[in-house]
mmCIF file of C-alpha atoms and ligand atoms in Angstrom:
data_model
loop_
_atom_site.group_PDB
_atom_site.id
_atom_site.type_symbol
_atom_site.label_atom_id
_atom_site.label_comp_id
_atom_site.label_asym_id
_atom_site.label_seq_id
_atom_site.Cartn_x
_atom_site.Cartn_y
_atom_site.Cartn_z
ATOM 1 C CA UNK A 1 11.715 -2.281 41.833
ATOM 2 C CA UNK A 2 9.539 -1.090 45.345
ATOM 3 C CA UNK A 3 6.254 -2.001 45.784
ATOM 4 C CA UNK A 4 5.412 1.712 46.172
ATOM 5 C CA UNK A 5 6.769 2.684 42.888
ATOM 6 C CA UNK A 6 4.575 -0.199 41.233
ATOM 7 C CA UNK A 7 1.615 1.322 42.963
ATOM 8 C CA UNK A 8 2.326 4.846 41.646
ATOM 9 C CA UNK A 9 3.091 3.670 38.137
ATOM 10 C CA UNK A 10 -0.221 1.637 38.223
ATOM 11 C CA UNK A 11 -2.170 4.469 39.582
ATOM 12 C CA UNK A 12 -0.774 6.742 36.650
ATOM 13 C CA UNK A 13 -1.919 4.058 34.168
ATOM 14 C CA UNK A 14 -5.344 3.953 35.904
ATOM 15 C CA UNK A 15 -5.755 7.810 35.232
ATOM 16 C CA UNK A 16 -4.249 7.397 31.708
ATOM 17 C CA UNK A 17 -6.821 5.066 31.172
ATOM 18 C CA UNK A 18 -9.495 7.043 31.907
ATOM 19 C CA UNK A 19 -8.800 9.490 29.567
ATOM 20 C CA UNK A 20 -8.388 7.073 26.542
ATOM 21 C CA UNK A 21 -11.584 6.150 27.400
ATOM 22 C CA UNK A 22 -12.805 9.101 27.696
ATOM 23 C CA UNK A 23 -11.195 10.358 24.330
ATOM 24 C CA UNK A 24 -12.071 6.904 22.631
ATOM 25 C CA UNK A 25 -15.978 7.497 23.427
ATOM 26 C CA UNK A 26 -15.762 11.211 22.407
ATOM 27 C CA UNK A 27 -14.374 10.071 18.886
ATOM 28 C CA UNK A 28 -17.042 7.388 18.757
ATOM 29 C CA UNK A 29 -19.595 10.107 19.256
ATOM 30 C CA UNK A 30 -17.981 12.274 16.533
ATOM 31 C CA UNK A 31 -18.354 9.220 14.237
ATOM 32 C CA UNK A 32 -22.256 9.181 14.890
ATOM 33 C CA UNK A 33 -22.594 12.772 14.085
ATOM 34 C CA UNK A 34 -20.693 12.152 10.785
ATOM 35 C CA UNK A 35 -23.652 9.009 10.306
ATOM 36 C CA UNK A 36 -25.978 11.624 10.972
ATOM 37 C CA UNK A 37 -24.838 14.289 8.634
ATOM 38 C CA UNK A 38 -24.434 11.597 5.934
ATOM 39 C CA UNK A 39 -27.968 10.833 6.550
ATOM 40 C CA UNK A 40 -29.361 14.279 6.444
ATOM 41 C CA UNK A 41 -27.376 15.080 2.988
ATOM 42 C CA UNK A 42 -28.553 12.680 1.266
ATOM 43 C CA UNK A 43 -31.175 12.936 -2.093
ATOM 44 C CA UNK A 44 -34.394 11.430 -2.472
ATOM 45 C CA UNK A 45 -34.053 7.690 -2.491
ATOM 46 C CA UNK A 46 -30.006 7.728 -2.353
ATOM 47 C CA UNK A 47 -28.359 5.042 -0.197
ATOM 48 C CA UNK A 48 -26.181 6.292 2.429
ATOM 49 C CA UNK A 49 -22.521 5.163 2.365
ATOM 50 C CA UNK A 50 -20.860 5.334 5.835
ATOM 51 C CA UNK A 51 -17.921 3.161 4.909
ATOM 52 C CA UNK A 52 -15.183 5.520 3.072
ATOM 53 C CA UNK A 53 -11.687 3.499 2.555
ATOM 54 C CA UNK A 54 -10.046 6.404 1.246
ATOM 55 C CA UNK A 55 -10.670 8.320 4.553
ATOM 56 C CA UNK A 56 -9.573 5.494 6.802
ATOM 57 C CA UNK A 57 -6.172 5.217 4.763
ATOM 58 C CA UNK A 58 -5.519 9.004 5.464
ATOM 59 C CA UNK A 59 -6.459 8.131 9.270
ATOM 60 C CA UNK A 60 -4.206 5.374 9.528
ATOM 61 C CA UNK A 61 -1.238 7.258 7.327
ATOM 62 C CA UNK A 62 -1.665 10.195 9.451
ATOM 63 C CA UNK A 63 -1.229 7.853 12.830
ATOM 64 C CA UNK A 64 1.960 6.348 11.342
ATOM 65 C CA UNK A 65 3.461 9.504 10.166
ATOM 66 C CA UNK A 66 2.866 11.434 13.838
ATOM 67 C CA UNK A 67 3.545 8.428 15.700
ATOM 68 C CA UNK A 68 6.503 9.232 18.188
ATOM 69 C CA UNK A 69 6.951 5.368 19.729
ATOM 70 C CA UNK A 70 7.524 3.411 21.695
ATOM 71 C CA UNK A 71 5.059 1.423 19.985
ATOM 72 C CA UNK A 72 5.982 0.861 16.373
ATOM 73 C CA UNK A 73 3.985 2.405 13.495
ATOM 74 C CA UNK A 74 2.433 -0.594 12.136
ATOM 75 C CA UNK A 75 1.454 -1.460 16.368
ATOM 76 C CA UNK A 76 0.089 1.913 16.667
ATOM 77 C CA UNK A 77 -2.199 1.887 13.178
ATOM 78 C CA UNK A 78 -3.579 -1.517 14.178
ATOM 79 C CA UNK A 79 -4.988 0.092 17.250
ATOM 80 C CA UNK A 80 -6.577 2.930 15.666
ATOM 81 C CA UNK A 81 -7.667 0.243 12.651
ATOM 82 C CA UNK A 82 -9.914 -1.349 15.556
ATOM 83 C CA UNK A 83 -10.636 2.095 17.200
ATOM 84 C CA UNK A 84 -12.277 2.996 13.504
ATOM 85 C CA UNK A 85 -13.602 -0.698 13.046
ATOM 86 C CA UNK A 86 -15.772 0.092 16.414
ATOM 87 C CA UNK A 87 -16.789 3.578 15.528
ATOM 88 C CA UNK A 88 -17.619 2.764 11.832
ATOM 89 C CA UNK A 89 -19.992 -0.342 13.373
ATOM 90 C CA UNK A 90 -21.540 2.644 15.122
ATOM 91 C CA UNK A 91 -22.535 4.236 12.076
ATOM 92 C CA UNK A 92 -23.424 0.650 10.330
ATOM 93 C CA UNK A 93 -21.417 -2.597 11.145
ATOM 94 C CA UNK A 94 -20.313 -3.831 7.692
ATOM 95 C CA UNK A 95 -21.253 -7.154 6.208
ATOM 96 C CA UNK A 96 -17.908 -8.762 4.681
ATOM 97 C CA UNK A 97 -17.941 -12.217 2.867
ATOM 98 C CA UNK A 98 -14.410 -14.015 2.653
ATOM 99 C CA UNK A 99 -12.906 -17.295 1.227
ATOM 100 C CA UNK A 100 -13.509 -19.413 4.521
ATOM 101 C CA UNK A 101 -14.017 -21.552 6.612
ATOM 102 C CA UNK A 102 -12.927 -19.963 9.665
ATOM 103 C CA UNK A 103 -9.704 -19.765 10.024
ATOM 104 C CA UNK A 104 -8.277 -19.221 6.846
ATOM 105 C CA UNK A 105 -5.614 -16.469 5.945
ATOM 106 C CA UNK A 106 -8.293 -14.657 3.952
ATOM 107 C CA UNK A 107 -10.268 -14.410 7.106
ATOM 108 C CA UNK A 108 -6.994 -13.048 8.983
ATOM 109 C CA UNK A 109 -6.643 -10.571 5.589
ATOM 110 C CA UNK A 110 -10.348 -9.243 6.207
ATOM 111 C CA UNK A 111 -9.654 -8.590 10.116
ATOM 112 C CA UNK A 112 -6.663 -6.648 9.325
ATOM 113 C CA UNK A 113 -8.500 -4.227 6.526
ATOM 114 C CA UNK A 114 -11.469 -4.016 8.168
ATOM 115 C CA UNK A 115 -10.901 -4.508 12.021
ATOM 116 C CA UNK A 116 -13.075 -6.726 14.098
ATOM 117 C CA UNK A 117 -16.153 -5.028 14.142
ATOM 118 C CA UNK A 118 -17.697 -6.345 11.028
ATOM 119 C CA UNK A 119 -20.219 -9.130 10.569
ATOM 120 C CA UNK A 120 -17.989 -11.563 8.688
ATOM 121 C CA UNK A 121 -19.303 -14.380 6.709
ATOM 122 C CA UNK A 122 -17.315 -17.401 5.187
ATOM 123 C CA UNK A 123 -18.095 -18.766 1.810
ATOM 124 C CA UNK A 124 -16.810 -22.302 0.311
ATOM 125 C CA UNK A 125 -15.094 -20.920 -2.703
ATOM 126 C CA UNK A 126 -14.029 -17.756 -4.277
ATOM 127 C CA UNK A 127 -16.643 -17.438 -6.929
ATOM 128 C CA UNK A 128 -19.280 -17.416 -4.306
ATOM 129 C CA UNK A 129 -17.345 -14.572 -2.304
ATOM 130 C CA UNK A 130 -18.396 -12.756 -5.709
ATOM 131 C CA UNK A 131 -21.830 -14.057 -5.758
ATOM 132 C CA UNK A 132 -22.700 -12.974 -2.655
ATOM 133 C CA UNK A 133 -21.193 -9.157 -3.154
ATOM 134 C CA UNK A 134 -23.082 -9.038 -6.202
ATOM 135 C CA UNK A 135 -26.390 -10.178 -4.792
ATOM 136 C CA UNK A 136 -25.848 -7.313 -2.323
ATOM 137 C CA UNK A 137 -26.034 -9.826 0.756
ATOM 138 C CA UNK A 138 -22.661 -8.556 1.916
ATOM 139 C CA UNK A 139 -21.588 -5.064 1.221
ATOM 140 C CA UNK A 140 -17.960 -6.194 0.559
ATOM 141 C CA UNK A 141 -15.853 -9.513 -0.144
ATOM 142 C CA UNK A 142 -12.468 -10.678 0.850
ATOM 143 C CA UNK A 143 -10.212 -13.017 -1.807
ATOM 144 C CA UNK A 144 -6.782 -13.599 -2.187
ATOM 145 C CA UNK A 145 -5.204 -12.705 -5.687
ATOM 146 C CA UNK A 146 -1.490 -13.317 -5.310
ATOM 147 C CA UNK A 147 1.283 -14.705 -3.415
ATOM 148 C CA UNK A 148 4.980 -14.012 -3.318
ATOM 149 C CA UNK A 149 6.060 -17.404 -3.580
ATOM 150 C CA UNK A 150 3.463 -19.188 -6.070
ATOM 151 C CA UNK A 151 2.029 -16.167 -8.142
ATOM 152 C CA UNK A 152 -1.531 -15.557 -9.261
ATOM 153 C CA UNK A 153 -4.475 -17.066 -7.718
ATOM 154 C CA UNK A 154 -6.423 -18.006 -10.893
ATOM 155 C CA UNK A 155 -9.678 -18.761 -9.423
ATOM 156 C CA UNK A 156 -9.861 -14.986 -8.506
ATOM 157 C CA UNK A 157 -8.547 -13.795 -12.021
ATOM 158 C CA UNK A 158 -11.401 -15.365 -13.503
ATOM 159 C CA UNK A 159 -14.026 -14.605 -11.457
ATOM 160 C CA UNK A 160 -13.203 -10.579 -11.962
ATOM 161 C CA UNK A 161 -13.894 -11.886 -16.094
ATOM 162 C CA UNK A 162 -17.392 -13.315 -15.061
ATOM 163 C CA UNK A 163 -18.394 -10.572 -12.530
ATOM 164 C CA UNK A 164 -18.804 -6.761 -12.485
ATOM 165 C CA UNK A 165 -16.963 -6.013 -9.253
ATOM 166 C CA UNK A 166 -15.156 -2.671 -8.017
ATOM 167 C CA UNK A 167 -11.971 -3.547 -6.005
ATOM 168 C CA UNK A 168 -12.015 -0.870 -2.807
ATOM 169 C CA UNK A 169 -8.897 -1.825 -1.262
ATOM 170 C CA UNK A 170 -5.745 -4.230 -1.203
ATOM 171 C CA UNK A 171 -4.180 -5.849 2.125
ATOM 172 C CA UNK A 172 -0.848 -7.826 2.265
ATOM 173 C CA UNK A 173 -0.100 -10.574 4.886
ATOM 174 C CA UNK A 174 2.794 -12.405 5.815
ATOM 175 C CA UNK A 175 2.084 -15.949 5.534
ATOM 176 C CA UNK A 176 3.602 -18.362 8.326
ATOM 177 C CA UNK A 177 2.680 -22.245 7.487
ATOM 178 C CA UNK A 178 2.693 -24.779 10.407
ATOM 179 C CA UNK A 179 2.929 -28.519 10.464
ATOM 180 C CA UNK A 180 -0.020 -29.144 12.854
ATOM 181 C CA UNK A 181 -1.243 -32.425 14.003
ATOM 182 C CA UNK A 182 -4.362 -33.479 16.672
ATOM 183 C CA UNK A 183 -3.842 -34.961 20.220
ATOM 184 C CA UNK A 184 -4.496 -38.227 18.629
ATOM 185 C CA UNK A 185 -2.051 -38.057 16.004
ATOM 186 C CA UNK A 186 0.682 -40.905 15.955
ATOM 187 C CA UNK A 187 3.507 -38.353 15.036
ATOM 188 C CA UNK A 188 5.703 -41.362 13.702
ATOM 189 C CA UNK A 189 3.471 -42.983 11.397
ATOM 190 C CA UNK A 190 1.892 -39.795 9.481
ATOM 191 C CA UNK A 191 0.944 -41.127 5.978
ATOM 192 C CA UNK A 192 -0.893 -37.753 4.807
ATOM 193 C CA UNK A 193 -0.553 -34.062 4.870
ATOM 194 C CA UNK A 194 -3.490 -32.278 3.895
ATOM 195 C CA UNK A 195 -3.533 -28.403 2.912
ATOM 196 C CA UNK A 196 -4.449 -25.954 0.101
ATOM 197 C CA UNK A 197 -2.476 -26.468 -3.016
ATOM 198 C CA UNK A 198 -1.286 -23.023 -2.561
ATOM 199 C CA UNK A 199 0.245 -23.846 0.866
ATOM 200 C CA UNK A 200 1.636 -27.324 -0.167
ATOM 201 C CA UNK A 201 3.534 -25.577 -3.127
ATOM 202 C CA UNK A 202 4.805 -22.622 -0.839
ATOM 203 C CA UNK A 203 6.146 -25.520 1.750
ATOM 204 C CA UNK A 204 7.463 -27.411 -1.223
ATOM 205 C CA UNK A 205 10.862 -27.824 -0.429
ATOM 206 C CA UNK A 206 10.484 -28.241 3.315
ATOM 207 C CA UNK A 207 7.948 -31.141 2.822
ATOM 208 C CA UNK A 208 10.651 -32.726 0.330
ATOM 209 C CA UNK A 209 13.278 -32.662 2.959
ATOM 210 C CA UNK A 210 10.954 -33.691 5.693
ATOM 211 C CA UNK A 211 8.315 -35.826 4.461
ATOM 212 C CA UNK A 212 9.416 -36.956 1.191
ATOM 213 C CA UNK A 213 7.100 -40.413 0.792
ATOM 214 C CA UNK A 214 4.306 -38.877 2.504
ATOM 215 C CA UNK A 215 1.015 -38.264 0.454
ATOM 216 C CA UNK A 216 -0.032 -34.635 -0.310
ATOM 217 C CA UNK A 217 -3.631 -34.231 -0.369
ATOM 218 C CA UNK A 218 -4.859 -30.738 -1.469
ATOM 219 C CA UNK A 219 -8.083 -29.587 -0.037
ATOM 220 C CA UNK A 220 -9.978 -26.633 -0.618
ATOM 221 C CA UNK A 221 -8.451 -24.655 2.174
ATOM 222 C CA UNK A 222 -5.857 -24.692 5.248
ATOM 223 C CA UNK A 223 -8.395 -24.210 7.477
ATOM 224 C CA UNK A 224 -10.484 -27.269 5.900
ATOM 225 C CA UNK A 225 -7.126 -29.382 6.175
ATOM 226 C CA UNK A 226 -6.588 -28.285 9.928
ATOM 227 C CA UNK A 227 -10.492 -29.354 10.330
ATOM 228 C CA UNK A 228 -10.075 -32.415 8.681
ATOM 229 C CA UNK A 229 -7.000 -33.794 10.996
ATOM 230 C CA UNK A 230 -8.448 -33.336 14.339
ATOM 231 C CA UNK A 231 -10.180 -36.474 13.998
ATOM 232 C CA UNK A 232 -7.843 -38.410 11.945
ATOM 233 C CA UNK A 233 -4.611 -40.516 13.807
ATOM 234 C CA UNK A 234 -2.309 -40.520 10.716
ATOM 235 C CA UNK A 235 -2.503 -37.013 8.948
ATOM 236 C CA UNK A 236 -1.192 -33.770 9.490
ATOM 237 C CA UNK A 237 -2.351 -30.350 8.218
ATOM 238 C CA UNK A 238 -0.445 -27.540 7.024
ATOM 239 C CA UNK A 239 -2.225 -24.261 8.205
ATOM 240 C CA UNK A 240 -1.511 -20.957 9.874
ATOM 241 C CA UNK A 241 -1.929 -19.713 13.397
ATOM 242 C CA UNK A 242 -5.805 -18.812 13.245
ATOM 243 C CA UNK A 243 -6.420 -22.218 12.148
ATOM 244 C CA UNK A 244 -4.049 -23.883 14.593
ATOM 245 C CA UNK A 245 -5.661 -22.031 17.632
ATOM 246 C CA UNK A 246 -9.368 -22.558 15.966
ATOM 247 C CA UNK A 247 -9.048 -26.597 15.941
ATOM 248 C CA UNK A 248 -6.807 -26.730 19.186
ATOM 249 C CA UNK A 249 -3.825 -28.563 16.986
ATOM 250 C CA UNK A 250 -0.157 -28.777 18.257
ATOM 251 C CA UNK A 251 2.666 -27.350 16.143
ATOM 252 C CA UNK A 252 5.068 -30.386 15.065
ATOM 253 C CA UNK A 253 7.213 -27.816 13.120
ATOM 254 C CA UNK A 254 6.681 -23.837 12.672
ATOM 255 C CA UNK A 255 7.289 -21.378 9.978
ATOM 256 C CA UNK A 256 7.918 -24.027 7.139
ATOM 257 C CA UNK A 257 7.306 -21.712 4.169
ATOM 258 C CA UNK A 258 10.091 -22.131 1.969
ATOM 259 C CA UNK A 259 10.475 -18.355 1.588
ATOM 260 C CA UNK A 260 10.828 -16.273 4.882
ATOM 261 C CA UNK A 261 9.105 -13.245 3.066
ATOM 262 C CA UNK A 262 6.389 -15.475 1.971
ATOM 263 C CA UNK A 263 3.209 -13.015 1.436
ATOM 264 C CA UNK A 264 -0.009 -12.961 0.207
ATOM 265 C CA UNK A 265 -2.230 -10.034 -1.323
ATOM 266 C CA UNK A 266 -5.952 -9.892 -0.841
ATOM 267 C CA UNK A 267 -8.367 -7.527 -2.515
ATOM 268 C CA UNK A 268 -11.469 -6.247 -1.163
ATOM 269 C CA UNK A 269 -14.221 -6.120 -3.661
ATOM 270 C CA UNK A 270 -17.476 -4.282 -3.709
ATOM 271 C CA UNK A 271 -20.046 -2.077 -5.469
ATOM 272 C CA UNK A 272 -18.377 1.357 -4.450
ATOM 273 C CA UNK A 273 -15.931 3.647 -6.359
ATOM 274 C CA UNK A 274 -13.041 5.028 -4.119
ATOM 275 C CA UNK A 275 -11.921 8.550 -4.751
ATOM 276 C CA UNK A 276 -8.197 9.341 -4.678
ATOM 277 C CA UNK A 277 -6.424 9.437 -1.652
ATOM 278 C CA UNK A 278 -2.991 10.623 -3.681
ATOM 279 C CA UNK A 279 -1.287 7.163 -2.957
ATOM 280 C CA UNK A 280 -3.414 4.737 -5.260
ATOM 281 C CA UNK A 281 -3.449 1.899 -7.267
ATOM 282 C CA UNK A 282 -5.410 0.802 -10.561
ATOM 283 C CA UNK A 283 -6.459 -2.480 -11.674
ATOM 284 C CA UNK A 284 -7.532 -3.300 -15.159
ATOM 285 C CA UNK A 285 -8.483 -5.919 -17.522
ATOM 286 C CA UNK A 286 -7.351 -5.241 -21.145
ATOM 287 C CA UNK A 287 -7.567 -7.625 -24.259
ATOM 288 C CA UNK A 288 -5.478 -6.938 -27.293
ATOM 289 C CA UNK A 289 -6.211 -8.295 -31.053
ATOM 290 C CA UNK A 290 -3.833 -11.249 -31.637
ATOM 291 C CA UNK A 291 -1.088 -9.328 -33.689
ATOM 292 C CA UNK A 292 2.591 -9.043 -33.732
ATOM 293 C CA UNK A 293 3.558 -6.335 -30.939
ATOM 294 C CA UNK A 294 0.271 -5.945 -29.239
ATOM 295 C CA UNK A 295 1.905 -6.380 -25.967
ATOM 296 C CA UNK A 296 4.360 -3.957 -26.461
ATOM 297 C CA UNK A 297 1.639 -1.355 -27.502
ATOM 298 C CA UNK A 298 -0.241 -1.784 -24.558
ATOM 299 C CA UNK A 299 2.713 -0.992 -22.379
ATOM 300 C CA UNK A 300 4.440 1.927 -24.242
ATOM 301 C CA UNK A 301 1.875 4.427 -22.831
ATOM 302 C CA UNK A 302 2.721 3.483 -19.182
ATOM 303 C CA UNK A 303 6.382 3.806 -20.056
ATOM 304 C CA UNK A 304 5.927 7.052 -21.968
ATOM 305 C CA UNK A 305 4.043 8.567 -18.904
ATOM 306 C CA UNK A 306 6.368 7.070 -16.331
ATOM 307 C CA UNK A 307 3.455 5.094 -14.543
ATOM 308 C CA UNK A 308 4.642 2.354 -12.630
ATOM 309 C CA UNK A 309 3.297 -1.202 -13.476
ATOM 310 C CA UNK A 310 3.473 -3.094 -10.203
ATOM 311 C CA UNK A 311 2.169 -6.206 -11.988
ATOM 312 C CA UNK A 312 0.930 -7.812 -15.231
ATOM 313 C CA UNK A 313 -0.533 -11.224 -15.404
ATOM 314 C CA UNK A 314 -2.084 -13.100 -18.450
ATOM 315 C CA UNK A 315 -5.085 -15.316 -18.455
ATOM 316 C CA UNK A 316 -6.896 -17.294 -21.044
ATOM 317 C CA UNK A 317 -9.606 -14.808 -22.233
ATOM 318 C CA UNK A 318 -12.192 -17.774 -22.232
ATOM 319 C CA UNK A 319 -13.675 -16.281 -25.561
ATOM 320 C CA UNK A 320 -11.628 -18.132 -27.829
ATOM 321 C CA UNK A 321 -8.708 -20.851 -27.887
ATOM 322 C CA UNK A 322 -5.445 -19.234 -27.736
ATOM 323 C CA UNK A 323 -6.447 -15.409 -27.133
ATOM 324 C CA UNK A 324 -5.788 -13.810 -23.780
ATOM 325 C CA UNK A 325 -6.445 -11.137 -21.524
ATOM 326 C CA UNK A 326 -3.977 -9.132 -19.291
ATOM 327 C CA UNK A 327 -4.676 -8.268 -15.653
ATOM 328 C CA UNK A 328 -2.367 -5.075 -14.971
ATOM 329 C CA UNK A 329 -1.835 -3.294 -11.694
ATOM 330 C CA UNK A 330 -0.278 0.276 -11.403
ATOM 331 C CA UNK A 331 0.331 3.228 -9.220
ATOM 332 C CA UNK A 332 -2.181 5.857 -9.686
ATOM 333 C CA UNK A 333 -5.834 6.838 -9.722
ATOM 334 C CA UNK A 334 -8.023 6.394 -12.856
ATOM 335 C CA UNK A 335 -9.180 9.940 -12.022
ATOM 336 C CA UNK A 336 -5.486 11.390 -12.222
ATOM 337 C CA UNK A 337 -5.339 13.174 -15.473
ATOM 338 C CA UNK A 338 -2.234 11.384 -16.361
ATOM 339 C CA UNK A 339 -3.531 7.976 -15.919
ATOM 340 C CA UNK A 340 -7.177 8.791 -17.626
ATOM 341 C CA UNK A 341 -4.908 9.940 -20.862
ATOM 342 C CA UNK A 342 -2.982 6.416 -20.638
ATOM 343 C CA UNK A 343 -6.046 4.845 -20.191
ATOM 344 C CA UNK A 344 -7.755 6.543 -23.320
ATOM 345 C CA UNK A 345 -4.564 5.690 -25.414
ATOM 346 C CA UNK A 346 -4.961 2.154 -24.605
ATOM 347 C CA UNK A 347 -8.524 2.023 -25.487
ATOM 348 C CA UNK A 348 -7.981 3.027 -28.616
ATOM 349 C CA UNK A 349 -5.581 -0.099 -29.537
ATOM 350 C CA UNK A 350 -7.588 -2.892 -27.131
ATOM 351 C CA UNK A 351 -10.484 -4.919 -27.933
ATOM 352 C CA UNK A 352 -11.869 -4.301 -24.772
ATOM 353 C CA UNK A 353 -10.750 -2.211 -21.634
ATOM 354 C CA UNK A 354 -12.277 -2.444 -18.179
ATOM 355 C CA UNK A 355 -11.214 -0.451 -15.075
ATOM 356 C CA UNK A 356 -11.622 -2.879 -11.897
ATOM 357 C CA UNK A 357 -10.809 -0.037 -9.720
ATOM 358 C CA UNK A 358 -8.637 2.221 -8.093
ATOM 359 C CA UNK A 359 -8.145 1.953 -4.471
ATOM 360 C CA UNK A 360 -5.807 2.988 -1.861
ATOM 361 C CA UNK A 361 -2.370 1.296 -1.633
ATOM 362 C CA UNK A 362 -2.185 -0.775 1.656
ATOM 363 C CA UNK A 363 -1.331 0.889 4.495
ATOM 364 C CA UNK A 364 -0.717 -1.811 7.041
HETATM 365 C C1 LIG B 1 -16.530 8.968 10.458
HETATM 366 C C2 LIG B 1 -16.725 8.491 9.331
HETATM 367 O O1 LIG B 1 -17.179 7.344 8.907
HETATM 368 C C3 LIG B 1 -16.495 6.200 9.036
HETATM 369 C C4 LIG B 1 -15.161 5.866 10.103
HETATM 370 C C5 LIG B 1 -14.429 6.524 9.992
HETATM 371 C C6 LIG B 1 -13.371 6.752 11.241
HETATM 372 O O2 LIG B 1 -13.789 6.069 12.465
HETATM 373 O O3 LIG B 1 -12.459 7.555 11.409
HETATM 374 C C7 LIG B 1 -13.499 7.016 8.892
HETATM 375 C C8 LIG B 1 -14.558 6.765 7.753
HETATM 376 C C9 LIG B 1 -15.541 6.113 7.664
HETATM 377 O O4 LIG B 1 -15.093 4.618 7.563
HETATM 378 C C10 LIG B 1 -16.091 9.605 8.432
HETATM 379 O O5 LIG B 1 -16.479 9.381 7.111
HETATM 380 O O6 LIG B 1 -15.254 10.204 8.585
#
């Protein structure tokens, strides 16, 4: 390509950037106007709600539907995600607590869902994320809930039994694990591998094949594992991209998860009910009396009404030995007439039924 051609193209890009800049600024001014209208229409003593997850889901979907390429739908939506995040921060920056420390996949999930213009706060444990939201110190919390290889994150499910929380969103993240070492690590004499128990389990076969006799040490998070190896000579960590970058570690092996589609689903928890978007999911907790056919009775109304169950999980109820609660996710919003009918039917048979929340299906 000639210098001339290149110069002309760069001039075109400069001109387009000017337009993009002007349009983004116009959009941001519009969002400021939205904030003004929201404030003006408040009743006496009412707290304004700036963040509207149902609206954001619709904006992203529209972008993906209209996108003509050459950028892919996900890539385009990711750019718009960040624009919205910055626009919302002009209205009011969101405060978000997540399972830390910095560099966890939960932090990456928080950024994927809310964008980077939030004030984020790492917490040491899942339960602390719940408590931080309950105390009103942050607007939302982000916690992992299930992994496609390893199943439920029990701490999260159990925390829902102890706290009154509303689920306001979900996000799915592809999880790639790497074997990481620090600059002082003697790579031929690794005697210990640190990671979160979930991550060790997600890489079990790879570890059995490559490091069968090395001690596997479970720590509170894979970011914590990454932090530890920095100062140790004979240890490695299993963690993801964010932690590797944050602690300046070298990758001895990449993408060592046993299943290539290894993904984790995260939930956004808060106090805000989310209105229907037309493409929603609902999560409930149900406890049934311990009698024959109880689970069947619970499932029949879903089947009869053609409601798609996406997940069912059983946990000890904590209120009696050998009694259980069911965590159920299904497609639909609790305000949909069909879903309302199903929930009424179940509550007639159940010992207890709690709707944890209805929220837009993950867009990204
Ligand atoms: C602008 C609004 O407020 C926020 C910002 C949005 C945006 O930038 O598009 C969308 C929803 C809200 O989280 C709105 O409610 O429309």
